[in-house]
Amino acid sequence: MPNSNAKLHSNHRGGREASRRELVSRSLQSAQHCLENQDFGTAYAHYLLVLNLAPELKTTVKETFQFTLFKWAEELDSLARIQDLFNCYEQALELYPNDEVICNSMGEHLFRLGFRDEAAGYFHKAVKLNPDFADAKENFYRVANWLVERWHFIMLNDAKRNLTYLRAIENAVHSGSKSVLDIGTGTGILSMFAKKAGASFVYACELSKTMYELARDVVAANNMEREIKLLHLKSLDIEIPKHIPERVSLVVTETVDAGLFGEGIVESLIHAWEDLLLQPK
């Protein structure tokens, strides 16, 4: 009796595998037929089914799947079906999460639609995946020129200013401020000043996705990625202990300029930042 049951289960598994292979084969044929008739939407749906049923075929159908995705995305774009377009790319990236070509294409659509910060994130990922991918590098530099304000370059090359910040941070840290929060970190320069000054814990937040990614690269290039915790957040959204374990003893920022002197804005920021600071005893 046990042998009979084992044989029955084996036959059942064999039948299911045969059915799966048959469905995959028919779906591949249907996808090809749809491509020949330029029915890219249906072809895309067939390829999704194939890749979910037979992930072992990912390498085999990759290029054809990419072609189908891009053609279908063009149609969706022309029809202003933007959410459907993004859904397709999300599905594709679930199947091919480390595909630089799909990441770059997603970034191009986002950029054309005005989502420049998000586009920069996909271009950056594509370059990370393949540093020799010329199209992605060109796209990333192009969008970075839109997003990185010119004053960043002037500021970073102002030796007198940087030295003044460095000395002020060193004085604060040496006076006992051992935990630091850098608000609007930009390239991460003030966070690195704090760490080099001897701060035990350094946290930095940056709202811009482009600047956040740039800060990650700069911090990593200086071998501080394990010593500085970078947060892609607004300072007003930081929660204790969700994002940082406790209140810090020093806040550094370069975000305060004339643009902040609207009614109530400065006061609101001060109150919010006070929530993140240790209160003097």
mmCIF file of C-alpha atoms in Angstrom:
data_model
loop_
_atom_site.group_PDB
_atom_site.id
_atom_site.type_symbol
_atom_site.label_atom_id
_atom_site.label_comp_id
_atom_site.label_asym_id
_atom_site.label_seq_id
_atom_site.Cartn_x
_atom_site.Cartn_y
_atom_site.Cartn_z
ATOM 1 C CA MET A 1 0.000 0.000 0.000
ATOM 2 C CA PRO A 2 2.764 2.559 0.826
ATOM 3 C CA ASN A 3 4.419 1.800 -2.524
ATOM 4 C CA SER A 4 1.110 2.366 -4.283
ATOM 5 C CA ASN A 5 0.677 5.768 -2.607
ATOM 6 C CA ALA A 6 4.215 6.819 -3.488
ATOM 7 C CA LYS A 7 3.641 5.855 -7.106
ATOM 8 C CA LEU A 8 0.366 7.798 -7.152
ATOM 9 C CA HIS A 9 2.088 10.933 -5.812
ATOM 10 C CA SER A 10 4.903 10.529 -8.311
ATOM 11 C CA ASN A 11 2.450 10.272 -11.206
ATOM 12 C CA HIS A 12 0.593 13.335 -9.900
ATOM 13 C CA ARG A 13 3.808 15.372 -9.760
ATOM 14 C CA GLY A 14 4.762 14.165 -13.202
ATOM 15 C CA GLY A 15 1.384 15.215 -14.560
ATOM 16 C CA ARG A 16 1.649 18.686 -13.042
ATOM 17 C CA GLU A 17 5.153 19.147 -14.462
ATOM 18 C CA ALA A 18 3.983 18.094 -17.917
ATOM 19 C CA SER A 19 1.075 20.547 -17.693
ATOM 20 C CA ARG A 20 3.438 23.351 -16.628
ATOM 21 C CA ARG A 21 5.796 22.681 -19.546
ATOM 22 C CA GLU A 22 2.883 22.608 -21.967
ATOM 23 C CA LEU A 23 1.497 25.916 -20.667
ATOM 24 C CA VAL A 24 4.930 27.558 -20.826
ATOM 25 C CA SER A 25 5.464 26.324 -24.379
ATOM 26 C CA ARG A 26 2.050 27.551 -25.542
ATOM 27 C CA SER A 27 2.539 30.926 -23.829
ATOM 28 C CA LEU A 28 5.919 31.388 -25.517
ATOM 29 C CA GLN A 29 4.355 30.619 -28.899
ATOM 30 C CA SER A 30 1.497 33.039 -28.198
ATOM 31 C CA ALA A 31 3.938 35.754 -27.112
ATOM 32 C CA GLN A 32 5.910 35.361 -30.326
ATOM 33 C CA HIS A 33 2.732 35.474 -32.389
ATOM 34 C CA CYS A 34 1.657 38.661 -30.599
ATOM 35 C CA LEU A 35 5.034 40.282 -31.241
ATOM 36 C CA GLU A 36 4.741 39.507 -34.931
ATOM 37 C CA ASN A 37 1.393 41.295 -34.894
ATOM 38 C CA GLN A 38 2.764 44.140 -32.746
ATOM 39 C CA ASP A 39 0.335 43.337 -29.960
ATOM 40 C CA PHE A 40 2.885 44.239 -27.320
ATOM 41 C CA GLY A 41 0.507 44.372 -24.371
ATOM 42 C CA THR A 42 -0.672 40.790 -24.816
ATOM 43 C CA ALA A 43 2.858 39.615 -25.559
ATOM 44 C CA TYR A 44 4.028 41.238 -22.325
ATOM 45 C CA ALA A 45 1.298 39.440 -20.357
ATOM 46 C CA HIS A 46 2.351 36.097 -21.877
ATOM 47 C CA TYR A 47 5.995 36.701 -20.943
ATOM 48 C CA LEU A 48 4.987 37.534 -17.374
ATOM 49 C CA LEU A 49 3.176 34.208 -17.177
ATOM 50 C CA VAL A 50 6.163 32.347 -18.642
ATOM 51 C CA LEU A 51 8.655 33.925 -16.251
ATOM 52 C CA ASN A 52 6.481 33.250 -13.220
ATOM 53 C CA LEU A 53 5.902 29.630 -14.242
ATOM 54 C CA ALA A 54 9.437 28.983 -15.451
ATOM 55 C CA PRO A 55 11.971 31.289 -13.770
ATOM 56 C CA GLU A 56 14.705 29.073 -15.164
ATOM 57 C CA LEU A 57 14.021 30.728 -18.543
ATOM 58 C CA LYS A 58 14.912 34.233 -17.337
ATOM 59 C CA THR A 59 18.258 34.309 -19.110
ATOM 60 C CA THR A 60 16.873 32.752 -22.288
ATOM 61 C CA VAL A 61 14.006 35.224 -22.805
ATOM 62 C CA LYS A 62 15.611 38.282 -21.204
ATOM 63 C CA GLU A 63 16.330 40.305 -24.338
ATOM 64 C CA THR A 64 12.960 39.551 -25.932
ATOM 65 C CA PHE A 65 11.207 40.398 -22.671
ATOM 66 C CA GLN A 66 13.052 43.726 -22.499
ATOM 67 C CA PHE A 67 12.076 44.560 -26.076
ATOM 68 C CA THR A 68 8.446 43.711 -25.359
ATOM 69 C CA LEU A 69 8.432 45.741 -22.136
ATOM 70 C CA PHE A 70 9.897 48.823 -23.808
ATOM 71 C CA LYS A 71 7.472 48.681 -26.747
ATOM 72 C CA TRP A 72 4.482 48.221 -24.453
ATOM 73 C CA ALA A 73 5.711 51.056 -22.227
ATOM 74 C CA GLU A 74 5.889 53.362 -25.265
ATOM 75 C CA GLU A 75 2.269 52.565 -26.063
ATOM 76 C CA LEU A 76 1.157 53.140 -22.482
ATOM 77 C CA ASP A 77 3.024 56.434 -22.431
ATOM 78 C CA SER A 78 1.364 57.587 -25.650
ATOM 79 C CA LEU A 79 -2.024 56.686 -24.166
ATOM 80 C CA ALA A 80 -1.208 58.580 -20.950
ATOM 81 C CA ARG A 81 -1.677 55.362 -18.955
ATOM 82 C CA ILE A 82 1.117 56.372 -16.614
ATOM 83 C CA GLN A 83 0.187 54.201 -13.639
ATOM 84 C CA ASP A 84 -0.020 51.119 -15.874
ATOM 85 C CA LEU A 85 3.390 52.008 -17.290
ATOM 86 C CA PHE A 86 4.947 52.183 -13.824
ATOM 87 C CA ASN A 87 3.200 48.963 -12.795
ATOM 88 C CA CYS A 88 4.793 47.170 -15.748
ATOM 89 C CA TYR A 89 8.255 48.376 -14.785
ATOM 90 C CA GLU A 90 7.701 47.359 -11.171
ATOM 91 C CA GLN A 91 6.694 43.880 -12.344
ATOM 92 C CA ALA A 92 9.738 43.717 -14.593
ATOM 93 C CA LEU A 93 12.080 44.783 -11.789
ATOM 94 C CA GLU A 94 10.624 42.142 -9.498
ATOM 95 C CA LEU A 95 11.681 39.584 -12.097
ATOM 96 C CA TYR A 96 14.984 41.270 -12.983
ATOM 97 C CA PRO A 97 15.900 43.385 -9.917
ATOM 98 C CA ASN A 98 19.517 43.825 -11.020
ATOM 99 C CA ASP A 99 18.940 44.632 -14.676
ATOM 100 C CA GLU A 100 20.649 47.916 -15.499
ATOM 101 C CA VAL A 101 18.850 48.297 -18.849
ATOM 102 C CA ILE A 102 15.382 48.124 -17.258
ATOM 103 C CA CYS A 103 16.479 50.498 -14.449
ATOM 104 C CA ASN A 104 17.782 53.000 -17.002
ATOM 105 C CA SER A 105 14.600 52.805 -19.078
ATOM 106 C CA MET A 106 12.440 53.329 -15.992
ATOM 107 C CA GLY A 107 14.554 56.378 -15.166
ATOM 108 C CA GLU A 108 14.071 57.793 -18.654
ATOM 109 C CA HIS A 109 10.281 57.577 -18.360
ATOM 110 C CA LEU A 110 10.359 59.172 -14.917
ATOM 111 C CA PHE A 111 12.570 61.997 -16.163
ATOM 112 C CA ARG A 112 10.309 62.755 -19.127
ATOM 113 C CA LEU A 113 7.325 62.871 -16.787
ATOM 114 C CA GLY A 114 9.059 65.351 -14.505
ATOM 115 C CA PHE A 115 10.000 62.973 -11.657
ATOM 116 C CA ARG A 116 13.652 63.973 -11.778
ATOM 117 C CA ASP A 117 14.665 62.981 -8.271
ATOM 118 C CA GLU A 118 13.167 59.502 -8.695
ATOM 119 C CA ALA A 119 14.738 59.213 -12.157
ATOM 120 C CA ALA A 120 18.148 59.975 -10.707
ATOM 121 C CA GLY A 121 17.734 57.064 -8.300
ATOM 122 C CA TYR A 122 17.156 54.596 -11.146
ATOM 123 C CA PHE A 123 19.998 56.024 -13.248
ATOM 124 C CA HIS A 124 22.291 55.793 -10.241
ATOM 125 C CA LYS A 125 21.304 52.174 -9.639
ATOM 126 C CA ALA A 126 21.932 51.344 -13.314
ATOM 127 C CA VAL A 127 25.416 52.845 -13.125
ATOM 128 C CA LYS A 128 26.100 50.960 -9.898
ATOM 129 C CA LEU A 129 25.067 47.707 -11.566
ATOM 130 C CA ASN A 130 27.185 48.410 -14.642
ATOM 131 C CA PRO A 131 29.752 51.223 -14.343
ATOM 132 C CA ASP A 132 30.482 50.919 -18.074
ATOM 133 C CA PHE A 133 26.859 51.547 -19.118
ATOM 134 C CA ALA A 134 27.366 54.770 -21.093
ATOM 135 C CA ASP A 135 23.670 55.645 -21.530
ATOM 136 C CA ALA A 136 22.978 55.371 -17.806
ATOM 137 C CA LYS A 137 26.037 57.466 -16.914
ATOM 138 C CA GLU A 138 25.024 60.177 -19.367
ATOM 139 C CA ASN A 139 21.459 60.147 -18.028
ATOM 140 C CA PHE A 140 22.627 60.332 -14.413
ATOM 141 C CA TYR A 141 24.928 63.292 -15.074
ATOM 142 C CA ARG A 142 22.183 65.039 -17.026
ATOM 143 C CA VAL A 143 19.597 64.713 -14.263
ATOM 144 C CA ALA A 144 22.195 65.581 -11.614
ATOM 145 C CA ASN A 145 22.750 68.910 -13.372
ATOM 146 C CA TRP A 146 19.053 69.618 -12.860
ATOM 147 C CA LEU A 147 19.020 68.596 -9.230
ATOM 148 C CA VAL A 148 22.356 69.590 -7.736
ATOM 149 C CA GLU A 149 22.252 73.308 -7.094
ATOM 150 C CA ARG A 150 25.221 75.332 -8.350
ATOM 151 C CA TRP A 151 25.877 76.689 -4.875
ATOM 152 C CA HIS A 152 26.939 73.224 -3.731
ATOM 153 C CA PHE A 153 30.077 73.462 -5.852
ATOM 154 C CA ILE A 154 30.891 76.994 -4.691
ATOM 155 C CA MET A 155 30.317 75.995 -1.078
ATOM 156 C CA LEU A 156 32.476 72.873 -1.234
ATOM 157 C CA ASN A 157 35.365 74.849 -2.685
ATOM 158 C CA ASP A 158 35.159 77.577 -0.037
ATOM 159 C CA ALA A 159 38.136 76.584 2.119
ATOM 160 C CA LYS A 160 37.600 79.366 4.680
ATOM 161 C CA ARG A 161 33.968 78.392 5.207
ATOM 162 C CA ASN A 162 34.773 74.691 5.512
ATOM 163 C CA LEU A 163 37.532 75.341 8.030
ATOM 164 C CA THR A 164 35.170 77.490 10.109
ATOM 165 C CA TYR A 165 32.580 74.692 10.200
ATOM 166 C CA LEU A 166 35.246 72.123 11.023
ATOM 167 C CA ARG A 167 36.550 74.124 13.973
ATOM 168 C CA ALA A 168 33.057 74.835 15.305
ATOM 169 C CA ILE A 169 32.108 71.135 15.130
ATOM 170 C CA GLU A 170 35.400 70.098 16.731
ATOM 171 C CA ASN A 171 34.834 72.548 19.583
ATOM 172 C CA ALA A 172 31.309 71.214 20.178
ATOM 173 C CA VAL A 173 32.370 67.564 20.075
ATOM 174 C CA HIS A 174 35.406 68.145 22.306
ATOM 175 C CA SER A 175 33.101 69.958 24.742
ATOM 176 C CA GLY A 176 31.006 66.818 25.164
ATOM 177 C CA SER A 177 28.607 66.613 22.209
ATOM 178 C CA LYS A 178 29.197 62.996 21.263
ATOM 179 C CA SER A 179 26.028 62.330 19.235
ATOM 180 C CA VAL A 180 25.399 64.459 16.136
ATOM 181 C CA LEU A 181 22.541 64.907 13.681
ATOM 182 C CA ASP A 182 23.355 66.558 10.334
ATOM 183 C CA ILE A 183 20.167 67.970 8.798
ATOM 184 C CA GLY A 184 20.172 68.402 5.019
ATOM 185 C CA THR A 185 23.527 66.672 4.763
ATOM 186 C CA GLY A 186 24.048 67.300 1.033
ATOM 187 C CA THR A 187 27.404 65.711 0.230
ATOM 188 C CA GLY A 188 27.868 64.604 3.848
ATOM 189 C CA ILE A 189 30.790 66.925 4.566
ATOM 190 C CA LEU A 190 29.570 68.110 7.989
ATOM 191 C CA SER A 191 28.828 64.545 9.081
ATOM 192 C CA MET A 192 32.367 63.538 8.179
ATOM 193 C CA PHE A 193 33.713 66.555 10.067
ATOM 194 C CA ALA A 194 31.782 65.376 13.134
ATOM 195 C CA LYS A 195 33.062 61.823 12.862
ATOM 196 C CA LYS A 196 36.654 62.941 12.374
ATOM 197 C CA ALA A 197 36.269 65.221 15.386
ATOM 198 C CA GLY A 198 35.518 62.159 17.510
ATOM 199 C CA ALA A 199 31.720 62.003 17.717
ATOM 200 C CA SER A 200 30.595 58.550 18.823
ATOM 201 C CA PHE A 201 27.318 58.556 16.866
ATOM 202 C CA VAL A 202 26.636 60.517 13.690
ATOM 203 C CA TYR A 203 23.283 60.590 11.892
ATOM 204 C CA ALA A 204 22.499 62.504 8.721
ATOM 205 C CA CYS A 205 19.239 63.111 6.865
ATOM 206 C CA GLU A 206 18.685 64.279 3.292
ATOM 207 C CA LEU A 207 15.381 64.728 1.486
ATOM 208 C CA SER A 208 16.700 64.805 -2.087
ATOM 209 C CA LYS A 209 17.133 61.275 -3.420
ATOM 210 C CA THR A 210 19.971 62.430 -5.671
ATOM 211 C CA MET A 211 21.886 64.123 -2.870
ATOM 212 C CA TYR A 212 21.202 61.186 -0.555
ATOM 213 C CA GLU A 213 22.752 58.777 -3.062
ATOM 214 C CA LEU A 214 25.647 61.177 -3.599
ATOM 215 C CA ALA A 215 26.237 61.408 0.149
ATOM 216 C CA ARG A 216 26.280 57.608 0.378
ATOM 217 C CA ASP A 217 28.968 57.464 -2.305
ATOM 218 C CA VAL A 218 31.048 60.227 -0.707
ATOM 219 C CA VAL A 219 30.811 58.688 2.766
ATOM 220 C CA ALA A 220 31.718 55.245 1.381
ATOM 221 C CA ALA A 221 34.661 56.704 -0.545
ATOM 222 C CA ASN A 222 35.941 58.019 2.791
ATOM 223 C CA ASN A 223 35.430 54.627 4.488
ATOM 224 C CA MET A 224 32.790 55.956 6.876
ATOM 225 C CA GLU A 225 29.690 54.091 5.667
ATOM 226 C CA ARG A 226 29.607 52.051 8.899
ATOM 227 C CA GLU A 227 30.149 55.081 11.111
ATOM 228 C CA ILE A 228 27.601 57.530 9.692
ATOM 229 C CA LYS A 229 23.936 56.548 9.454
ATOM 230 C CA LEU A 230 22.310 58.215 6.432
ATOM 231 C CA LEU A 231 18.531 58.682 6.337
ATOM 232 C CA HIS A 232 16.518 59.543 3.232
ATOM 233 C CA LEU A 233 14.051 61.649 5.213
ATOM 234 C CA LYS A 234 12.939 65.149 6.053
ATOM 235 C CA SER A 235 14.193 66.212 9.466
ATOM 236 C CA LEU A 236 10.584 66.779 10.542
ATOM 237 C CA ASP A 237 9.831 63.096 9.854
ATOM 238 C CA ILE A 238 12.598 61.676 12.035
ATOM 239 C CA GLU A 239 11.212 59.637 14.929
ATOM 240 C CA ILE A 240 12.885 58.340 18.066
ATOM 241 C CA PRO A 241 13.649 55.444 18.385
ATOM 242 C CA LYS A 242 12.411 54.410 14.924
ATOM 243 C CA HIS A 243 15.120 56.250 12.971
ATOM 244 C CA ILE A 244 17.662 57.249 15.607
ATOM 245 C CA PRO A 245 17.876 55.523 18.998
ATOM 246 C CA GLU A 246 17.814 58.620 21.202
ATOM 247 C CA ARG A 247 18.077 62.380 21.250
ATOM 248 C CA VAL A 248 21.368 63.799 19.986
ATOM 249 C CA SER A 249 23.559 66.328 21.741
ATOM 250 C CA LEU A 250 24.385 68.386 18.639
ATOM 251 C CA VAL A 251 22.496 69.377 15.494
ATOM 252 C CA VAL A 252 24.414 70.782 12.529
ATOM 253 C CA THR A 253 22.767 72.155 9.401
ATOM 254 C CA GLU A 254 23.242 74.505 6.478
ATOM 255 C CA THR A 255 19.563 74.685 5.570
ATOM 256 C CA VAL A 256 18.837 77.991 7.301
ATOM 257 C CA ASP A 257 18.861 80.892 4.847
ATOM 258 C CA ALA A 258 16.646 83.856 3.969
ATOM 259 C CA GLY A 259 14.131 81.518 2.365
ATOM 260 C CA LEU A 260 13.154 80.218 5.803
ATOM 261 C CA PHE A 261 12.054 83.520 7.283
ATOM 262 C CA GLY A 262 8.408 83.119 6.415
ATOM 263 C CA GLU A 263 5.756 83.378 9.086
ATOM 264 C CA GLY A 264 6.124 80.578 11.596
ATOM 265 C CA ILE A 265 8.581 78.495 9.553
ATOM 266 C CA VAL A 266 11.645 79.134 11.673
ATOM 267 C CA GLU A 267 9.709 78.588 14.886
ATOM 268 C CA SER A 268 8.286 75.300 13.610
ATOM 269 C CA LEU A 269 11.723 74.015 12.647
ATOM 270 C CA ILE A 270 13.244 75.041 15.960
ATOM 271 C CA HIS A 271 10.513 73.249 17.915
ATOM 272 C CA ALA A 272 10.885 70.127 15.762
ATOM 273 C CA TRP A 273 14.663 70.065 16.129
ATOM 274 C CA GLU A 274 14.383 70.594 19.881
ATOM 275 C CA ASP A 275 12.543 67.266 20.031
ATOM 276 C CA LEU A 276 15.667 65.609 18.650
ATOM 277 C CA LEU A 277 18.114 67.363 20.967
ATOM 278 C CA LEU A 278 19.085 66.416 24.474
ATOM 279 C CA GLN A 279 17.820 69.055 26.875
ATOM 280 C CA PRO A 280 20.432 70.759 29.076
ATOM 281 C CA LYS A 281 20.259 69.733 32.717
#
